[in-house]
mmCIF file with all atom_site columns, C-alpha atoms in Angstrom:
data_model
loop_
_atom_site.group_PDB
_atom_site.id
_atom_site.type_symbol
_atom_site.label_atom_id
_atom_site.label_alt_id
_atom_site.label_comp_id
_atom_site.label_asym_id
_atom_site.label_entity_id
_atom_site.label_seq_id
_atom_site.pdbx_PDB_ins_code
_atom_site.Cartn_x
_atom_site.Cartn_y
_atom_site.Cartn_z
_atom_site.occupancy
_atom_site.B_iso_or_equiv
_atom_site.pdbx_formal_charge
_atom_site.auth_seq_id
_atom_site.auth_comp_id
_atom_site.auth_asym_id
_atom_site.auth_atom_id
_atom_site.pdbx_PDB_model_num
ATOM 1   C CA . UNK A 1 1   ? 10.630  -72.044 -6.320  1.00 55.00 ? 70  UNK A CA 1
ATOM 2   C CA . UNK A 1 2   ? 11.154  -75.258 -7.728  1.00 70.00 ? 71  UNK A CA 1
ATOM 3   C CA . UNK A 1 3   ? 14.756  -76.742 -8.288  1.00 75.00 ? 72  UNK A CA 1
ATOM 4   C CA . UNK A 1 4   ? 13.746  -76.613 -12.082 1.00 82.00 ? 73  UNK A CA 1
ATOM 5   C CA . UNK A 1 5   ? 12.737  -73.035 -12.454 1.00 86.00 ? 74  UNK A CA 1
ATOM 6   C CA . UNK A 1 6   ? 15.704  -71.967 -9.595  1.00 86.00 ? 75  UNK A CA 1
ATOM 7   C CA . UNK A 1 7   ? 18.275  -73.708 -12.401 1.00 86.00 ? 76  UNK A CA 1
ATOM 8   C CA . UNK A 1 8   ? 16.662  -71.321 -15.209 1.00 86.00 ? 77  UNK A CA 1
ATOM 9   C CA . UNK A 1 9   ? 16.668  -68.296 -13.076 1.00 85.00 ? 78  UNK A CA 1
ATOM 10  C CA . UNK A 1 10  ? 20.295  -68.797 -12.105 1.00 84.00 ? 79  UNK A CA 1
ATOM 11  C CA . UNK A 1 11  ? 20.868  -69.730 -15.583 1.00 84.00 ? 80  UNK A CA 1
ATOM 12  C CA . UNK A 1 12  ? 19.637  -66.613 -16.501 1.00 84.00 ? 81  UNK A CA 1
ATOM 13  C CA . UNK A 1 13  ? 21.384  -64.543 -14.009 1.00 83.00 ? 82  UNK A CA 1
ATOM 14  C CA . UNK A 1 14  ? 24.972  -66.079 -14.752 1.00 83.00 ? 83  UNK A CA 1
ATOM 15  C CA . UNK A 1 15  ? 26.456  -62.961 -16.473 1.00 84.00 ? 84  UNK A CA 1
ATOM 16  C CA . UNK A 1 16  ? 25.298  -60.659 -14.396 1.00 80.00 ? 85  UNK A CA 1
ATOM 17  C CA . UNK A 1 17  ? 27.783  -58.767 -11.837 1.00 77.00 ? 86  UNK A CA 1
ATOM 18  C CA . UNK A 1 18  ? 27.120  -57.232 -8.804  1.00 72.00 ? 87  UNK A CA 1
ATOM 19  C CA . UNK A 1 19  ? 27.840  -53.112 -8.842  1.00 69.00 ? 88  UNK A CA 1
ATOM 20  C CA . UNK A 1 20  ? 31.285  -53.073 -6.661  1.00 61.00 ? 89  UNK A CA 1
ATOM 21  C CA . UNK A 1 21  ? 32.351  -49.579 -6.004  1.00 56.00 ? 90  UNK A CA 1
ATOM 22  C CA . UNK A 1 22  ? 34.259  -48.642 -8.852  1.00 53.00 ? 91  UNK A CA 1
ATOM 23  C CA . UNK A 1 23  ? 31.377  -49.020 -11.004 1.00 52.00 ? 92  UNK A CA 1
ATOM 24  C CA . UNK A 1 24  ? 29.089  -45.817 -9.555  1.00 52.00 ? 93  UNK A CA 1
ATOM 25  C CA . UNK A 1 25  ? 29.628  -43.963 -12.667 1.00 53.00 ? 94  UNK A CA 1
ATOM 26  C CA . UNK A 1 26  ? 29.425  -45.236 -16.334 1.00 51.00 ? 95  UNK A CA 1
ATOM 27  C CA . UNK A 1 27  ? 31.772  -43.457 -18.181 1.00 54.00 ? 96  UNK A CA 1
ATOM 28  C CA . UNK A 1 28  ? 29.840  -40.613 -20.273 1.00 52.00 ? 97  UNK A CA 1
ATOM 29  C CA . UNK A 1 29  ? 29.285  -41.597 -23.812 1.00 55.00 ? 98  UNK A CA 1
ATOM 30  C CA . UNK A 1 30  ? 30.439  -39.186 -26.255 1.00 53.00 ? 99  UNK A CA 1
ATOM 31  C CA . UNK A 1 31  ? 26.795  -36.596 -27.331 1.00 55.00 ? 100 UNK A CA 1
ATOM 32  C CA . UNK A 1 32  ? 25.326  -37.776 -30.833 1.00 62.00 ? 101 UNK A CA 1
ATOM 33  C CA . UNK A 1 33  ? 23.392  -35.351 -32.490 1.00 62.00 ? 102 UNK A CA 1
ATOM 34  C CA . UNK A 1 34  ? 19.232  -35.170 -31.879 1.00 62.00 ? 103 UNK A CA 1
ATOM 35  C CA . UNK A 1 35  ? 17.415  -37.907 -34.038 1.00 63.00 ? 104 UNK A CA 1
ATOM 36  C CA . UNK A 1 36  ? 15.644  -37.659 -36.770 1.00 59.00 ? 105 UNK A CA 1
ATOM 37  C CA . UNK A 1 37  ? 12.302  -37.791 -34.484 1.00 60.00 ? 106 UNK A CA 1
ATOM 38  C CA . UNK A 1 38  ? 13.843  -34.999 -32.062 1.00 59.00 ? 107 UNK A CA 1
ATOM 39  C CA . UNK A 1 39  ? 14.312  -32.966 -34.895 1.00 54.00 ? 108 UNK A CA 1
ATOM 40  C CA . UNK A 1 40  ? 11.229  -33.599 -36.108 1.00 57.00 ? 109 UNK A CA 1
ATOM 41  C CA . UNK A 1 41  ? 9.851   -32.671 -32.333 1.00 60.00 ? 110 UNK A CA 1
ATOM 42  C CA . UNK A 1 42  ? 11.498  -29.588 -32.844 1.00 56.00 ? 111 UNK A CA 1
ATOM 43  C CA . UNK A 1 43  ? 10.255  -28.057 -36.116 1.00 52.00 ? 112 UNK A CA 1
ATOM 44  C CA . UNK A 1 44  ? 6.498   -29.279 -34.702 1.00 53.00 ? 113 UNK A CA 1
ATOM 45  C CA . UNK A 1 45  ? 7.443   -26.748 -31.934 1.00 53.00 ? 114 UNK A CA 1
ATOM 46  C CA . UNK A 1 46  ? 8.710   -24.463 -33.314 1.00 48.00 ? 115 UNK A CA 1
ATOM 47  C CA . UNK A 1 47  ? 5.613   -23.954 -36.143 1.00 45.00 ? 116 UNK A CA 1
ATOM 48  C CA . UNK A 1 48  ? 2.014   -24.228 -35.387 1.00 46.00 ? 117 UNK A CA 1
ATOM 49  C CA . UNK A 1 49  ? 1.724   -28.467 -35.498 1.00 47.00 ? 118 UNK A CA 1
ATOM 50  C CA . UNK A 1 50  ? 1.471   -28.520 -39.080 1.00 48.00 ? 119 UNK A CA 1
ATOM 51  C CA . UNK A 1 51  ? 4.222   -27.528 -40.874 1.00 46.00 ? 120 UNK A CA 1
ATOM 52  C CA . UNK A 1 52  ? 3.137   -23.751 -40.940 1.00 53.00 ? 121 UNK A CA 1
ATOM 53  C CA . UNK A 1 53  ? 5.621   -21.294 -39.349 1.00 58.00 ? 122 UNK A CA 1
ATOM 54  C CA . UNK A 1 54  ? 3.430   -18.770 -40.680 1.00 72.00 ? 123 UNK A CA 1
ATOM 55  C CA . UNK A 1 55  ? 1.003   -19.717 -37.465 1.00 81.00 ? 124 UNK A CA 1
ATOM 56  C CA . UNK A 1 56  ? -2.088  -20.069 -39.624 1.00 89.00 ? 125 UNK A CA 1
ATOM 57  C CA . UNK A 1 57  ? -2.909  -23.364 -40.239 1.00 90.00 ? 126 UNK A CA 1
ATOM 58  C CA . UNK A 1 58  ? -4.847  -25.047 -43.277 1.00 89.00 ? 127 UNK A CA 1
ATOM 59  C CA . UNK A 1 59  ? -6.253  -28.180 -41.673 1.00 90.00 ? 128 UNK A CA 1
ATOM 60  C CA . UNK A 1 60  ? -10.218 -27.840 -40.925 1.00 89.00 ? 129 UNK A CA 1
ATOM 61  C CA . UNK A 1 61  ? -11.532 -25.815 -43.805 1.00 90.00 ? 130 UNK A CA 1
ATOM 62  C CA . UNK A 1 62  ? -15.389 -25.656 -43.923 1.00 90.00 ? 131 UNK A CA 1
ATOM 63  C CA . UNK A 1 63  ? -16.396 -25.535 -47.713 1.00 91.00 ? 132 UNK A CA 1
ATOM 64  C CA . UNK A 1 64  ? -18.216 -22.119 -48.536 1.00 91.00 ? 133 UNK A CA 1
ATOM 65  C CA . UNK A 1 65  ? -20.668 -22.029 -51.466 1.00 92.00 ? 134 UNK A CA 1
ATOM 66  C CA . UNK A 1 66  ? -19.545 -19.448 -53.799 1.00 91.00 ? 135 UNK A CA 1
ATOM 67  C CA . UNK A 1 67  ? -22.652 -16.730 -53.180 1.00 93.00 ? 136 UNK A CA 1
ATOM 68  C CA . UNK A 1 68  ? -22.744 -17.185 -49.247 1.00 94.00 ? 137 UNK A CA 1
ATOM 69  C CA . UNK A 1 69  ? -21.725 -14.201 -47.842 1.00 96.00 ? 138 UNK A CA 1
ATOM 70  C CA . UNK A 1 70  ? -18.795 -14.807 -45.096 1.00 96.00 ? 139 UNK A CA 1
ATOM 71  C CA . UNK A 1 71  ? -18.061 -12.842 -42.250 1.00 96.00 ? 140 UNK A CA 1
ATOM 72  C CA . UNK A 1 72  ? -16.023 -12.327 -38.791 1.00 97.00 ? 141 UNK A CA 1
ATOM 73  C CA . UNK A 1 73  ? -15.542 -10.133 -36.041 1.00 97.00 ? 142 UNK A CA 1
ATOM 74  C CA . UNK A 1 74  ? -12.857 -10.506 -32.987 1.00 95.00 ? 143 UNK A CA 1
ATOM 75  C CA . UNK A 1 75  ? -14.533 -10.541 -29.038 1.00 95.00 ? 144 UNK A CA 1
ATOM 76  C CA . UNK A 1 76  ? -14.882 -6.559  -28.504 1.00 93.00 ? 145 UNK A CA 1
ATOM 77  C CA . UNK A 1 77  ? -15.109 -5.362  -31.338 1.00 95.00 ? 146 UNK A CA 1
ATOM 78  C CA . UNK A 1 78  ? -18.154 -3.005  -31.361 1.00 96.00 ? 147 UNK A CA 1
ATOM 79  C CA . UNK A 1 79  ? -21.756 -3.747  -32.828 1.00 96.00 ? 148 UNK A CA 1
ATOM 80  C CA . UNK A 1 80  ? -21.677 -0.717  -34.737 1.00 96.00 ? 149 UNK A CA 1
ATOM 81  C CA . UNK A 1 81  ? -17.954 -0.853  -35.723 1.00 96.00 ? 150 UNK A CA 1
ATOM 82  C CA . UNK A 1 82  ? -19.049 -4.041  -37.715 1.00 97.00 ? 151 UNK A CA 1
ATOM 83  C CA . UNK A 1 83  ? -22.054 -2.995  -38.977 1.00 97.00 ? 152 UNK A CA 1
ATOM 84  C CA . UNK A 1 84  ? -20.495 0.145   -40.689 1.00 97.00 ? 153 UNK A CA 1
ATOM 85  C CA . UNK A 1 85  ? -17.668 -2.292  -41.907 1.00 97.00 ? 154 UNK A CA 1
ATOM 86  C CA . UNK A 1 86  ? -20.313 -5.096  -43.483 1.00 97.00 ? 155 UNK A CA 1
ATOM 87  C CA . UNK A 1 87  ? -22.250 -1.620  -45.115 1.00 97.00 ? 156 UNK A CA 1
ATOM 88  C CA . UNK A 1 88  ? -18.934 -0.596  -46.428 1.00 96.00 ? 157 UNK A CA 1
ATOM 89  C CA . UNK A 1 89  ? -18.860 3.041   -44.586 1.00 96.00 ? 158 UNK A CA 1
ATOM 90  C CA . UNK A 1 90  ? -15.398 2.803   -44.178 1.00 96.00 ? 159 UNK A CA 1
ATOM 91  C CA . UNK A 1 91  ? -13.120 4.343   -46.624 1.00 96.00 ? 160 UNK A CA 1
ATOM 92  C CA . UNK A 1 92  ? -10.771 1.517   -47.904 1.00 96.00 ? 161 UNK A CA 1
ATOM 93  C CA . UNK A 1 93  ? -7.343  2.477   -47.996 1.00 95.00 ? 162 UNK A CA 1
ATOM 94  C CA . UNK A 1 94  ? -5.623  -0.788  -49.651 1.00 96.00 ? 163 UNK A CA 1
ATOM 95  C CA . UNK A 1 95  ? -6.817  -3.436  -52.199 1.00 97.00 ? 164 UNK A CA 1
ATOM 96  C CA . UNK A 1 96  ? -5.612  -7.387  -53.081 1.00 97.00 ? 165 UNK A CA 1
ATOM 97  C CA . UNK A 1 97  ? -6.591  -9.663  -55.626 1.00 96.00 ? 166 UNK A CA 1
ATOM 98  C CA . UNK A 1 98  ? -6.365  -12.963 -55.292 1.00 96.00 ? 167 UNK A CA 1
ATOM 99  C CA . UNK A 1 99  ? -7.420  -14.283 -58.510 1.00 93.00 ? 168 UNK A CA 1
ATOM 100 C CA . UNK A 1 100 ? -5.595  -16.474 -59.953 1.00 90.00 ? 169 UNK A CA 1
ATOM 101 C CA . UNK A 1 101 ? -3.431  -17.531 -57.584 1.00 93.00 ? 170 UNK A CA 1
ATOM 102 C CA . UNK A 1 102 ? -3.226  -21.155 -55.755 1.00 92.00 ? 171 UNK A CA 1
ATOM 103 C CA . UNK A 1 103 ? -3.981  -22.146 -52.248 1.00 93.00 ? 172 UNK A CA 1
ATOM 104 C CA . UNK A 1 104 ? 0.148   -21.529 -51.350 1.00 93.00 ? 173 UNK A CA 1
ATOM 105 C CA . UNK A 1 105 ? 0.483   -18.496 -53.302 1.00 95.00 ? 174 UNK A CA 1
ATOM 106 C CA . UNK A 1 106 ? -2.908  -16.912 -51.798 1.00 95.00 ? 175 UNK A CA 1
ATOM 107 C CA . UNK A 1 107 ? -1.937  -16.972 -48.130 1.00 96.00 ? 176 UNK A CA 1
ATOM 108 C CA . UNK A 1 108 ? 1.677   -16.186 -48.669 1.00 96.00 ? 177 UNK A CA 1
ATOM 109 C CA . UNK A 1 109 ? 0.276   -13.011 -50.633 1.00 96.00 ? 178 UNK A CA 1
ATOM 110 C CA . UNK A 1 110 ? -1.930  -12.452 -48.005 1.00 97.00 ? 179 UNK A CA 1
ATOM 111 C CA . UNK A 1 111 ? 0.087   -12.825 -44.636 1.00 96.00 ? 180 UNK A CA 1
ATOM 112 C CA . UNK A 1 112 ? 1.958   -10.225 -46.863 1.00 96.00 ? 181 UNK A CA 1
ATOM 113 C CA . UNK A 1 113 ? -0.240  -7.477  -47.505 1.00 97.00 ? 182 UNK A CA 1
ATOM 114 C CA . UNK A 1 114 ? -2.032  -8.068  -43.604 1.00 95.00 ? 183 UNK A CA 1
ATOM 115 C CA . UNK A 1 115 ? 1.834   -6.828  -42.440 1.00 94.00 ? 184 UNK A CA 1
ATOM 116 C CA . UNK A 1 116 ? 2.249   -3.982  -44.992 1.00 95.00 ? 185 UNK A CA 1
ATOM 117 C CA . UNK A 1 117 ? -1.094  -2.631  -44.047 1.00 94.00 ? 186 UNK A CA 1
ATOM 118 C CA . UNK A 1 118 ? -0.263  -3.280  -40.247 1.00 92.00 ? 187 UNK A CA 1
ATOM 119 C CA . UNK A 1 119 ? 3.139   -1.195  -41.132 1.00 92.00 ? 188 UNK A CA 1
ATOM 120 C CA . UNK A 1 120 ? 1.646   1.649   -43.321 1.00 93.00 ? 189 UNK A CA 1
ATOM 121 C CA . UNK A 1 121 ? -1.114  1.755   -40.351 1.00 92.00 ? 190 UNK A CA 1
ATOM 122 C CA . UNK A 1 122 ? -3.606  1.007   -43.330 1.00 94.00 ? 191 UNK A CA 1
ATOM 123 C CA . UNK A 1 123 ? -7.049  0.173   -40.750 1.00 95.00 ? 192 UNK A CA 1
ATOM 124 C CA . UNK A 1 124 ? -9.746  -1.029  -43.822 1.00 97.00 ? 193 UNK A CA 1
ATOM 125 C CA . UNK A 1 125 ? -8.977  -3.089  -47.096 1.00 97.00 ? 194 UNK A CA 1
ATOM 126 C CA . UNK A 1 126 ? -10.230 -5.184  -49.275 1.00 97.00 ? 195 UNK A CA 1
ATOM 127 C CA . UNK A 1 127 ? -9.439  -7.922  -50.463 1.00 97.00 ? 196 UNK A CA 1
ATOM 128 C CA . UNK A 1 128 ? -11.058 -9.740  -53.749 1.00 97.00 ? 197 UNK A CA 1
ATOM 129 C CA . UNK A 1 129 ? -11.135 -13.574 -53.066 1.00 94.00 ? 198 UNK A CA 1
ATOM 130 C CA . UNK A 1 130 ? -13.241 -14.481 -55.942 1.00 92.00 ? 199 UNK A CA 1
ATOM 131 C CA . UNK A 1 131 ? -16.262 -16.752 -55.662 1.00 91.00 ? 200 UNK A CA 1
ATOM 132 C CA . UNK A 1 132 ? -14.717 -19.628 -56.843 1.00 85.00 ? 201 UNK A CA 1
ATOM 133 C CA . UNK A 1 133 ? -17.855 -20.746 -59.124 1.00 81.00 ? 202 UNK A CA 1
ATOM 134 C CA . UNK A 1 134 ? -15.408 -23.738 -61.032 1.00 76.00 ? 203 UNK A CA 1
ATOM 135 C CA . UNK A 1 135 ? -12.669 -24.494 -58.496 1.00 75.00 ? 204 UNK A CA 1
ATOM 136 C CA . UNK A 1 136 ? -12.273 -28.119 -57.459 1.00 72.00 ? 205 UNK A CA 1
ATOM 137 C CA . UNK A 1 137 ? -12.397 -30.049 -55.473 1.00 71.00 ? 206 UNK A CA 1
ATOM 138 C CA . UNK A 1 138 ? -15.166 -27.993 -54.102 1.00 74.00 ? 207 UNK A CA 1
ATOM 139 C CA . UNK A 1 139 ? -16.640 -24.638 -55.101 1.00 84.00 ? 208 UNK A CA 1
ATOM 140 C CA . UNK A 1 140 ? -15.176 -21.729 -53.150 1.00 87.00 ? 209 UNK A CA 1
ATOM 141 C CA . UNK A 1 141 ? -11.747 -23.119 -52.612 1.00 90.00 ? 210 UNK A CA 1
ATOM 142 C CA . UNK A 1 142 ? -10.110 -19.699 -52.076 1.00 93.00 ? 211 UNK A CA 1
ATOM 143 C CA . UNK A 1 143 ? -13.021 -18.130 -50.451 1.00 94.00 ? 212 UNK A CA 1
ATOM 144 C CA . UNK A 1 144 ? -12.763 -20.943 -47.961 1.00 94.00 ? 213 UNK A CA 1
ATOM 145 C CA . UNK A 1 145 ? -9.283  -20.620 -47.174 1.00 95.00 ? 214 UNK A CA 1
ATOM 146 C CA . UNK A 1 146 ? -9.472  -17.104 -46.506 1.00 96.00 ? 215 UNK A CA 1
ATOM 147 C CA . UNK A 1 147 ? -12.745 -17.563 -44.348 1.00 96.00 ? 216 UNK A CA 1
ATOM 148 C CA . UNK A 1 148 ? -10.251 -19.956 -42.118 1.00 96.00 ? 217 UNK A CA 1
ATOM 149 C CA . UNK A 1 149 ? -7.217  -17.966 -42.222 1.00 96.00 ? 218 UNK A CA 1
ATOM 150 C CA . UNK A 1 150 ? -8.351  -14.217 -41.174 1.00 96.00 ? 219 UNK A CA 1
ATOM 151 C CA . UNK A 1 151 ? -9.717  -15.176 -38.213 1.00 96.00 ? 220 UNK A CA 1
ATOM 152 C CA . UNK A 1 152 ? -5.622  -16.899 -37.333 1.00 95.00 ? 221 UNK A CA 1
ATOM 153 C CA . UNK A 1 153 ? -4.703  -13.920 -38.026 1.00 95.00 ? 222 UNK A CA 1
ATOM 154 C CA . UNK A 1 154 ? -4.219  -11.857 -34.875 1.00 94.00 ? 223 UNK A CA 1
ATOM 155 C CA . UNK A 1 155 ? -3.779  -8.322  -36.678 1.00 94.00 ? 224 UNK A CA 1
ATOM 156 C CA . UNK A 1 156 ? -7.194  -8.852  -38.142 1.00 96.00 ? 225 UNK A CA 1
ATOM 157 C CA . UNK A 1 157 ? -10.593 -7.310  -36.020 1.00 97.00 ? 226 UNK A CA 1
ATOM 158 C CA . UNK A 1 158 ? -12.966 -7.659  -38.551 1.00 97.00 ? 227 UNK A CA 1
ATOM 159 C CA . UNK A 1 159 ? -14.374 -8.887  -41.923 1.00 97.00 ? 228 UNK A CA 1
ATOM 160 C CA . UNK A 1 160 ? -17.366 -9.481  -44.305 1.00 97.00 ? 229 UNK A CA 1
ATOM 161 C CA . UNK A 1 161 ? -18.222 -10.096 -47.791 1.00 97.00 ? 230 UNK A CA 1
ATOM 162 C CA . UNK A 1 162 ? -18.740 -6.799  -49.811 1.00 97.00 ? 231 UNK A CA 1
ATOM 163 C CA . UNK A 1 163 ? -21.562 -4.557  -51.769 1.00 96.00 ? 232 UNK A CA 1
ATOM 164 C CA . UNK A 1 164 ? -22.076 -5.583  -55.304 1.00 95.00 ? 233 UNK A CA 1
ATOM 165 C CA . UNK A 1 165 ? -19.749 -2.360  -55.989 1.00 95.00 ? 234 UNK A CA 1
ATOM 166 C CA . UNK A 1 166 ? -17.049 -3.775  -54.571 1.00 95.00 ? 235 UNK A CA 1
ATOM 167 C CA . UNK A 1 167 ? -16.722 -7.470  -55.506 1.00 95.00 ? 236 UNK A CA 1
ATOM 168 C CA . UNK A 1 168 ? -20.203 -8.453  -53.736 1.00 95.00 ? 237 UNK A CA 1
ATOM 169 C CA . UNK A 1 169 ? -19.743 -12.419 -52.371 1.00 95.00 ? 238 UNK A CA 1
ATOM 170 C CA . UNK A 1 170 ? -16.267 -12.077 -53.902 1.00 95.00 ? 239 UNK A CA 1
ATOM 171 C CA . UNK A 1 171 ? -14.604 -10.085 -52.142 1.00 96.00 ? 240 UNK A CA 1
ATOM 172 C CA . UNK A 1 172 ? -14.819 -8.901  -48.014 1.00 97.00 ? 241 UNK A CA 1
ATOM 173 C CA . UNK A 1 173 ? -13.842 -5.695  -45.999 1.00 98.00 ? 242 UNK A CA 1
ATOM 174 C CA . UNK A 1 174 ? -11.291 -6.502  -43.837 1.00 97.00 ? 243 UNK A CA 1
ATOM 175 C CA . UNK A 1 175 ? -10.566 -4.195  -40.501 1.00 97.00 ? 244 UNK A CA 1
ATOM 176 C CA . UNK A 1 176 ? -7.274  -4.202  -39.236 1.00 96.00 ? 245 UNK A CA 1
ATOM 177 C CA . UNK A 1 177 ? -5.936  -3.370  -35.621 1.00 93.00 ? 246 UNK A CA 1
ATOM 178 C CA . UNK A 1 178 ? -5.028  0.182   -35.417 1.00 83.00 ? 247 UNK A CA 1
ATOM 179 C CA . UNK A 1 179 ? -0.957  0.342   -34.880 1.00 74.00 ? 248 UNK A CA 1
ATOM 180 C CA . UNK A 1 180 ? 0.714   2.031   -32.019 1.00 73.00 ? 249 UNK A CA 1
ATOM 181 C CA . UNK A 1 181 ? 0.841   5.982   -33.710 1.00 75.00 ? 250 UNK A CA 1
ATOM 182 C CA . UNK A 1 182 ? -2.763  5.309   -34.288 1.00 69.00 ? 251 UNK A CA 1
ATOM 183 C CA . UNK A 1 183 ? -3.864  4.329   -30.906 1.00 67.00 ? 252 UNK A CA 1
ATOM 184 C CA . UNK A 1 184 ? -1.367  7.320   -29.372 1.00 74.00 ? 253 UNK A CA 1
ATOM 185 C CA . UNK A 1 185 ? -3.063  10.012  -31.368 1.00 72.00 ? 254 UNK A CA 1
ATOM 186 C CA . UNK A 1 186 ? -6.494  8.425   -30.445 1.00 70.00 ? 255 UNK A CA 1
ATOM 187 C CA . UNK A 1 187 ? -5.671  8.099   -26.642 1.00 72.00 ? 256 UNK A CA 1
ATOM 188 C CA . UNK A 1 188 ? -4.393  12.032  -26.851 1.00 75.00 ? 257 UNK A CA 1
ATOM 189 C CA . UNK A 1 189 ? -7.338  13.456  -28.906 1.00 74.00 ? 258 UNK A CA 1
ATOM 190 C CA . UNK A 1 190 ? -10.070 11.387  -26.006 1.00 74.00 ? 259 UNK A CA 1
ATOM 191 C CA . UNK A 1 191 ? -7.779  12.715  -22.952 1.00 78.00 ? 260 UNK A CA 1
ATOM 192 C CA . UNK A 1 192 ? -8.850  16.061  -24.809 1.00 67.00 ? 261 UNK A CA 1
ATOM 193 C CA . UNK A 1 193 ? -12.355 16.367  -23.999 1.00 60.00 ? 262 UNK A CA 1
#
C-alpha cells in the first residue's frame, strides 16, 4: 500500500477494538415484536398467497362468454360418471342461486353450501350461476368465477353446464365427493357380492 492510502485505512480503522475475552457474548437485546413485513410473511402463509384463507384464489380468471357451456371433472373420475352428470341423470338433491349476488358474496355463499352438502352427504347439486349477458367488465363475470373456483375446491369431482330445464348455460351440475357413511355403506354393499 501506499503511505497515503495506509493513513486512510488506519484512519478508518481508529475506533475499532480488538475482541478481548470479555467481549464473547453481546449481551441479549430485549425480543421486539415481529415487523410489520414478518407479519405480513405470516398471514401470506398462513392463506393461499393472496389474501384468501378460504384456499381458493381469484387471481387468473379466464373470461367465459355467457352461452359457452363450462365444464370439469377431477383425474379418476369415470367417463361414464361424467357423462351421466353433463346429461343430468343424476337426481339433484340441493339447489343455489347465485343471482344477484357480487363476486365476494358469490364464493362466500358458495364455499358455504359445497360444506353443507359435504355434511348432509348431499353427492349432486346445482347451482344457477347465471349467464351474465350485462355484467362488466366482461360478460360472464360470475360464470367465470365459478368456472375458476370449483375446480380449488377439493370436495368437488365434477361439473358441467345444465339442460335447458335446468338453467341451460346458466347453471352446472356439480358432483360432490361422497362422505365417509357413504363410502362405508358402498365398500360393505361391494364386499357383498
Amino acid at each position: 500500500m501506499q503511505s497515503n492510502e495506509m493513513d486512510e485505512f488506519l484512519d478508518a480503522m481508529a475506533d475499532v477494538k480488538p475482541i478481548g475475552k470479555q467481549d464473547k457474548h453481546s449481551p441479549l437485546q430485549p425480543k421486539q415484536g415481529p415487523t410489520e413485513a414478518q407479519l405480513a410473511r405470516r398471514f401470506a402463509a398462513q392463506t393461499d398467497g393472496s389474501g384468501n384463507s378460504d384456499g381458493v384464489s381469484d387471481e387468473g380468471v379466464a373470461p367465459v362468454e355467457p352461452e359457452d357451456p363450462i365444464g370439469f371433472a377431477r383425474d379418476g373420475v369415470q367417463h361414464g360418471v361424467y357423462k351421466n352428470l353433463r346429461l343430468g341423470k343424476y337426481q339433484v338433491d340441493a339447489r343455489l342461486d347465485l343471482h344477484g349476488l357480487s363476486v365476494a358474496q358469490a364464493k362466500q355463499t358458495l364455499l358455504q353450501f359445497i360444506k353443507d352438502c359435504q355434511r348432509v352427504e348431499v353427492r349432486t347439486a346445482l347451482v344457477l350461476h347465471g349467464k351474465g349477458m350485462h355484467t362488466r367488465p366482461f360478460k360472464g363475470l360470475l360464470k367465470s368465477y365459478v368456472a375458476h373456483w370449483l375446480p380449488q375446491m377439493p370436495e368437488v369431482l365434477a361439473f358441467h353446464s345444465a339442460l335447458r330445464q335446468h338453467g341451460g348455460n346458466g347453471a352446472i351440475y356439480l358432483l360432490l365427493k361422497k362422505g365417509e357413511r357413504q363410502k362405508t355403506e358402498n365398500r360393505e354393499r361391494h364386499q357383498k357380492r
